[in-house]
Amino acid sequence: MATQSAQSIAAHTIFVERDGWVYYVTNWQKRFNEPARPKLVRLSPRHFVRYQEFKQAGRSPKTIAYLLFKKAAVKATAAPVMEITRLKKSADERTVTVDIAMLNHEQVLSLLQRALGERFPGLRTMALAEIRRLYLAVQALKRQS
């Protein structure tokens, strides 16, 4: 972005929409407390789509920034330690819940093929979003039966 337009960005701005693109102000937290020149990064196509979805859902820019870029903090307490000890005793009870949106193409493909009990080489050519939908549909069918 041009220097002149970068300087005209308000101090509490997190996202800048210009010329059909959305830019993320990477140093927005620092700029909330002290004056600093904004550092802008154009959102990737994937982040742009997610940004638009969150925006249409009425999320605030701060919430969108955390949803797009921040990782959840892990809280340690005494209860999970007992849970981990119990899980080590029985391999059948070891389960980790992961959001399917976090998995890459190969991981979702592996889950899908495991759920189907068969390898399908043609599935590798499908888009990630389609494989995710197919996996979720297979899981829904399994729950119904």
PDB file of C-alpha atoms in Angstrom:
ATOM      1  CA  MET A   1       0.000   0.000   0.000  1.00  0.00           C
ATOM      2  CA  ALA A   2       1.132   3.542  -0.544  1.00  0.00           C
ATOM      3  CA  THR A   3       2.805   5.360   2.346  1.00  0.00           C
ATOM      4  CA  GLN A   4       0.292   8.174   2.336  1.00  0.00           C
ATOM      5  CA  SER A   5      -2.717   5.857   2.574  1.00  0.00           C
ATOM      6  CA  ALA A   6      -1.006   3.705   5.227  1.00  0.00           C
ATOM      7  CA  GLN A   7      -0.574   6.749   7.473  1.00  0.00           C
ATOM      8  CA  SER A   8      -4.282   7.598   7.215  1.00  0.00           C
ATOM      9  CA  ILE A   9      -5.335   4.356   8.928  1.00  0.00           C
ATOM     10  CA  ALA A  10      -6.939   4.994  12.313  1.00  0.00           C
ATOM     11  CA  ALA A  11      -5.106   3.777  15.424  1.00  0.00           C
ATOM     12  CA  HIS A  12      -7.797   1.228  16.397  1.00  0.00           C
ATOM     13  CA  THR A  13      -8.105  -0.348  12.958  1.00  0.00           C
ATOM     14  CA  ILE A  14      -7.556  -4.102  12.660  1.00  0.00           C
ATOM     15  CA  PHE A  15      -8.655  -4.744   9.066  1.00  0.00           C
ATOM     16  CA  VAL A  16      -8.524  -2.389   6.079  1.00  0.00           C
ATOM     17  CA  GLU A  17     -10.708  -2.988   3.031  1.00  0.00           C
ATOM     18  CA  ARG A  18      -9.396  -1.340  -0.147  1.00  0.00           C
ATOM     19  CA  ASP A  19      -9.807  -2.033  -3.853  1.00  0.00           C
ATOM     20  CA  GLY A  20     -11.565  -5.363  -3.274  1.00  0.00           C
ATOM     21  CA  TRP A  21      -8.830  -6.663  -0.973  1.00  0.00           C
ATOM     22  CA  VAL A  22      -8.719  -6.971   2.801  1.00  0.00           C
ATOM     23  CA  TYR A  23      -5.526  -6.164   4.672  1.00  0.00           C
ATOM     24  CA  TYR A  24      -4.724  -7.227   8.234  1.00  0.00           C
ATOM     25  CA  VAL A  25      -2.911  -4.720  10.472  1.00  0.00           C
ATOM     26  CA  THR A  26      -0.409  -7.086  12.082  1.00  0.00           C
ATOM     27  CA  ASN A  27       0.629  -4.631  14.793  1.00  0.00           C
ATOM     28  CA  TRP A  28      -2.899  -3.557  15.751  1.00  0.00           C
ATOM     29  CA  GLN A  29      -2.474  -4.418  19.450  1.00  0.00           C
ATOM     30  CA  LYS A  30       0.648  -2.277  19.736  1.00  0.00           C
ATOM     31  CA  ARG A  31      -1.104   0.581  17.904  1.00  0.00           C
ATOM     32  CA  PHE A  32      -3.948   0.535  20.466  1.00  0.00           C
ATOM     33  CA  ASN A  33      -1.467   1.657  23.149  1.00  0.00           C
ATOM     34  CA  GLU A  34       1.107   3.769  21.316  1.00  0.00           C
ATOM     35  CA  PRO A  35       1.335   5.491  17.954  1.00  0.00           C
ATOM     36  CA  ALA A  36       3.049   3.333  15.357  1.00  0.00           C
ATOM     37  CA  ARG A  37       3.030   2.958  11.609  1.00  0.00           C
ATOM     38  CA  PRO A  38       0.599   0.179  10.561  1.00  0.00           C
ATOM     39  CA  LYS A  39       2.064  -3.012   9.130  1.00  0.00           C
ATOM     40  CA  LEU A  40      -0.368  -4.384   6.564  1.00  0.00           C
ATOM     41  CA  VAL A  41      -0.565  -7.885   5.131  1.00  0.00           C
ATOM     42  CA  ARG A  42      -3.087  -8.842   2.461  1.00  0.00           C
ATOM     43  CA  LEU A  43      -5.297 -11.744   3.516  1.00  0.00           C
ATOM     44  CA  SER A  44      -4.839 -14.998   1.642  1.00  0.00           C
ATOM     45  CA  PRO A  45      -7.848 -16.183  -0.392  1.00  0.00           C
ATOM     46  CA  ARG A  46      -8.709 -18.698   2.349  1.00  0.00           C
ATOM     47  CA  HIS A  47      -8.500 -16.071   5.098  1.00  0.00           C
ATOM     48  CA  PHE A  48     -10.448 -13.623   2.922  1.00  0.00           C
ATOM     49  CA  VAL A  49     -13.357 -16.084   2.636  1.00  0.00           C
ATOM     50  CA  ARG A  50     -13.339 -16.801   6.368  1.00  0.00           C
ATOM     51  CA  TYR A  51     -13.108 -13.048   7.096  1.00  0.00           C
ATOM     52  CA  GLN A  52     -16.197 -12.406   4.952  1.00  0.00           C
ATOM     53  CA  GLU A  53     -18.113 -15.221   6.681  1.00  0.00           C
ATOM     54  CA  PHE A  54     -17.274 -13.907  10.145  1.00  0.00           C
ATOM     55  CA  LYS A  55     -18.105 -10.350   9.100  1.00  0.00           C
ATOM     56  CA  GLN A  56     -21.493 -11.385   7.705  1.00  0.00           C
ATOM     57  CA  ALA A  57     -22.167 -13.264  10.943  1.00  0.00           C
ATOM     58  CA  GLY A  58     -21.749  -9.940  12.772  1.00  0.00           C
ATOM     59  CA  ARG A  59     -18.411 -10.657  14.468  1.00  0.00           C
ATOM     60  CA  SER A  60     -16.315  -7.709  15.607  1.00  0.00           C
ATOM     61  CA  PRO A  61     -12.947  -7.039  13.923  1.00  0.00           C
ATOM     62  CA  LYS A  62     -11.141  -8.014  17.140  1.00  0.00           C
ATOM     63  CA  THR A  63     -12.992 -11.336  17.312  1.00  0.00           C
ATOM     64  CA  ILE A  64     -12.327 -11.985  13.632  1.00  0.00           C
ATOM     65  CA  ALA A  65      -8.610 -11.345  14.166  1.00  0.00           C
ATOM     66  CA  TYR A  66      -8.491 -13.841  17.025  1.00  0.00           C
ATOM     67  CA  LEU A  67     -10.505 -16.426  15.091  1.00  0.00           C
ATOM     68  CA  LEU A  68      -8.275 -16.104  12.036  1.00  0.00           C
ATOM     69  CA  PHE A  69      -4.831 -15.835  13.590  1.00  0.00           C
ATOM     70  CA  LYS A  70      -4.665 -16.659  17.298  1.00  0.00           C
ATOM     71  CA  LYS A  71      -4.289 -20.135  18.767  1.00  0.00           C
ATOM     72  CA  ALA A  72      -6.309 -21.113  21.819  1.00  0.00           C
ATOM     73  CA  ALA A  73      -4.402 -21.160  25.068  1.00  0.00           C
ATOM     74  CA  VAL A  74      -4.050 -24.491  26.822  1.00  0.00           C
ATOM     75  CA  LYS A  75      -5.050 -24.447  30.477  1.00  0.00           C
ATOM     76  CA  ALA A  76      -3.419 -27.006  32.752  1.00  0.00           C
ATOM     77  CA  THR A  77      -5.280 -28.266  35.816  1.00  0.00           C
ATOM     78  CA  ALA A  78      -5.101 -31.350  38.027  1.00  0.00           C
ATOM     79  CA  ALA A  79      -8.193 -32.990  36.482  1.00  0.00           C
ATOM     80  CA  PRO A  80      -6.709 -33.618  33.004  1.00  0.00           C
ATOM     81  CA  VAL A  81      -3.717 -35.391  34.556  1.00  0.00           C
ATOM     82  CA  MET A  82      -6.042 -37.952  36.108  1.00  0.00           C
ATOM     83  CA  GLU A  83      -7.878 -38.248  32.790  1.00  0.00           C
ATOM     84  CA  ILE A  84      -4.621 -38.898  30.897  1.00  0.00           C
ATOM     85  CA  THR A  85      -3.607 -41.577  33.402  1.00  0.00           C
ATOM     86  CA  ARG A  86      -6.953 -43.309  32.967  1.00  0.00           C
ATOM     87  CA  LEU A  87      -6.673 -43.154  29.174  1.00  0.00           C
ATOM     88  CA  LYS A  88      -3.282 -44.856  29.195  1.00  0.00           C
ATOM     89  CA  LYS A  89      -4.859 -47.927  30.771  1.00  0.00           C
ATOM     90  CA  SER A  90      -7.331 -48.507  27.931  1.00  0.00           C
ATOM     91  CA  ALA A  91      -6.369 -47.942  24.302  1.00  0.00           C
ATOM     92  CA  ASP A  92     -10.039 -48.154  23.259  1.00  0.00           C
ATOM     93  CA  GLU A  93     -10.853 -44.988  25.189  1.00  0.00           C
ATOM     94  CA  ARG A  94      -8.180 -42.773  23.589  1.00  0.00           C
ATOM     95  CA  THR A  95     -10.087 -40.142  21.656  1.00  0.00           C
ATOM     96  CA  VAL A  96      -9.127 -36.649  20.678  1.00  0.00           C
ATOM     97  CA  THR A  97     -11.706 -34.271  19.257  1.00  0.00           C
ATOM     98  CA  VAL A  98     -10.341 -32.097  16.446  1.00  0.00           C
ATOM     99  CA  ASP A  99     -12.224 -29.601  14.315  1.00  0.00           C
ATOM    100  CA  ILE A 100     -12.257 -30.929  10.746  1.00  0.00           C
ATOM    101  CA  ALA A 101     -11.419 -27.443   9.450  1.00  0.00           C
ATOM    102  CA  MET A 102      -7.955 -27.775  11.035  1.00  0.00           C
ATOM    103  CA  LEU A 103      -7.082 -30.917   9.065  1.00  0.00           C
ATOM    104  CA  ASN A 104      -5.258 -30.891   5.743  1.00  0.00           C
ATOM    105  CA  HIS A 105      -6.202 -32.784   2.571  1.00  0.00           C
ATOM    106  CA  GLU A 106      -4.270 -35.967   3.420  1.00  0.00           C
ATOM    107  CA  GLN A 107      -5.615 -36.142   6.967  1.00  0.00           C
ATOM    108  CA  VAL A 108      -9.265 -35.795   5.941  1.00  0.00           C
ATOM    109  CA  LEU A 109      -8.714 -38.270   3.110  1.00  0.00           C
ATOM    110  CA  SER A 110      -7.252 -40.779   5.585  1.00  0.00           C
ATOM    111  CA  LEU A 111     -10.244 -40.337   7.919  1.00  0.00           C
ATOM    112  CA  LEU A 112     -12.673 -40.758   5.037  1.00  0.00           C
ATOM    113  CA  GLN A 113     -11.011 -43.924   3.769  1.00  0.00           C
ATOM    114  CA  ARG A 114     -10.894 -45.343   7.300  1.00  0.00           C
ATOM    115  CA  ALA A 115     -14.606 -44.586   7.741  1.00  0.00           C
ATOM    116  CA  LEU A 116     -15.408 -46.267   4.428  1.00  0.00           C
ATOM    117  CA  GLY A 117     -13.103 -49.197   5.140  1.00  0.00           C
ATOM    118  CA  GLU A 118     -11.700 -48.977   1.626  1.00  0.00           C
ATOM    119  CA  ARG A 119      -9.040 -47.053  -0.317  1.00  0.00           C
ATOM    120  CA  PHE A 120     -10.276 -44.937  -3.228  1.00  0.00           C
ATOM    121  CA  PRO A 121      -7.361 -43.421  -5.214  1.00  0.00           C
ATOM    122  CA  GLY A 122      -9.735 -41.125  -7.126  1.00  0.00           C
ATOM    123  CA  LEU A 123     -10.586 -39.211  -3.955  1.00  0.00           C
ATOM    124  CA  ARG A 124      -7.123 -37.589  -4.011  1.00  0.00           C
ATOM    125  CA  THR A 125      -8.225 -35.429  -6.953  1.00  0.00           C
ATOM    126  CA  MET A 126     -11.180 -33.966  -5.047  1.00  0.00           C
ATOM    127  CA  ALA A 127     -10.974 -30.540  -3.441  1.00  0.00           C
ATOM    128  CA  LEU A 128     -10.451 -30.361   0.306  1.00  0.00           C
ATOM    129  CA  ALA A 129     -13.879 -28.809   0.906  1.00  0.00           C
ATOM    130  CA  GLU A 130     -15.566 -31.622  -1.031  1.00  0.00           C
ATOM    131  CA  ILE A 131     -13.695 -34.320   0.882  1.00  0.00           C
ATOM    132  CA  ARG A 132     -14.693 -32.674   4.171  1.00  0.00           C
ATOM    133  CA  ARG A 133     -18.369 -32.608   3.110  1.00  0.00           C
ATOM    134  CA  LEU A 134     -18.175 -36.236   2.000  1.00  0.00           C
ATOM    135  CA  TYR A 135     -16.589 -37.310   5.293  1.00  0.00           C
ATOM    136  CA  LEU A 136     -19.239 -35.458   7.315  1.00  0.00           C
ATOM    137  CA  ALA A 137     -21.980 -37.065   5.200  1.00  0.00           C
ATOM    138  CA  VAL A 138     -20.522 -40.544   5.776  1.00  0.00           C
ATOM    139  CA  GLN A 139     -20.356 -39.873   9.518  1.00  0.00           C
ATOM    140  CA  ALA A 140     -23.975 -38.668   9.542  1.00  0.00           C
ATOM    141  CA  LEU A 141     -25.075 -41.838   7.724  1.00  0.00           C
ATOM    142  CA  LYS A 142     -23.198 -44.001  10.218  1.00  0.00           C
ATOM    143  CA  ARG A 143     -24.946 -42.267  13.131  1.00  0.00           C
ATOM    144  CA  GLN A 144     -28.356 -42.848  11.556  1.00  0.00           C
ATOM    145  CA  SER A 145     -27.846 -46.585  11.149  1.00  0.00           C
TER     146      SER A 145
END
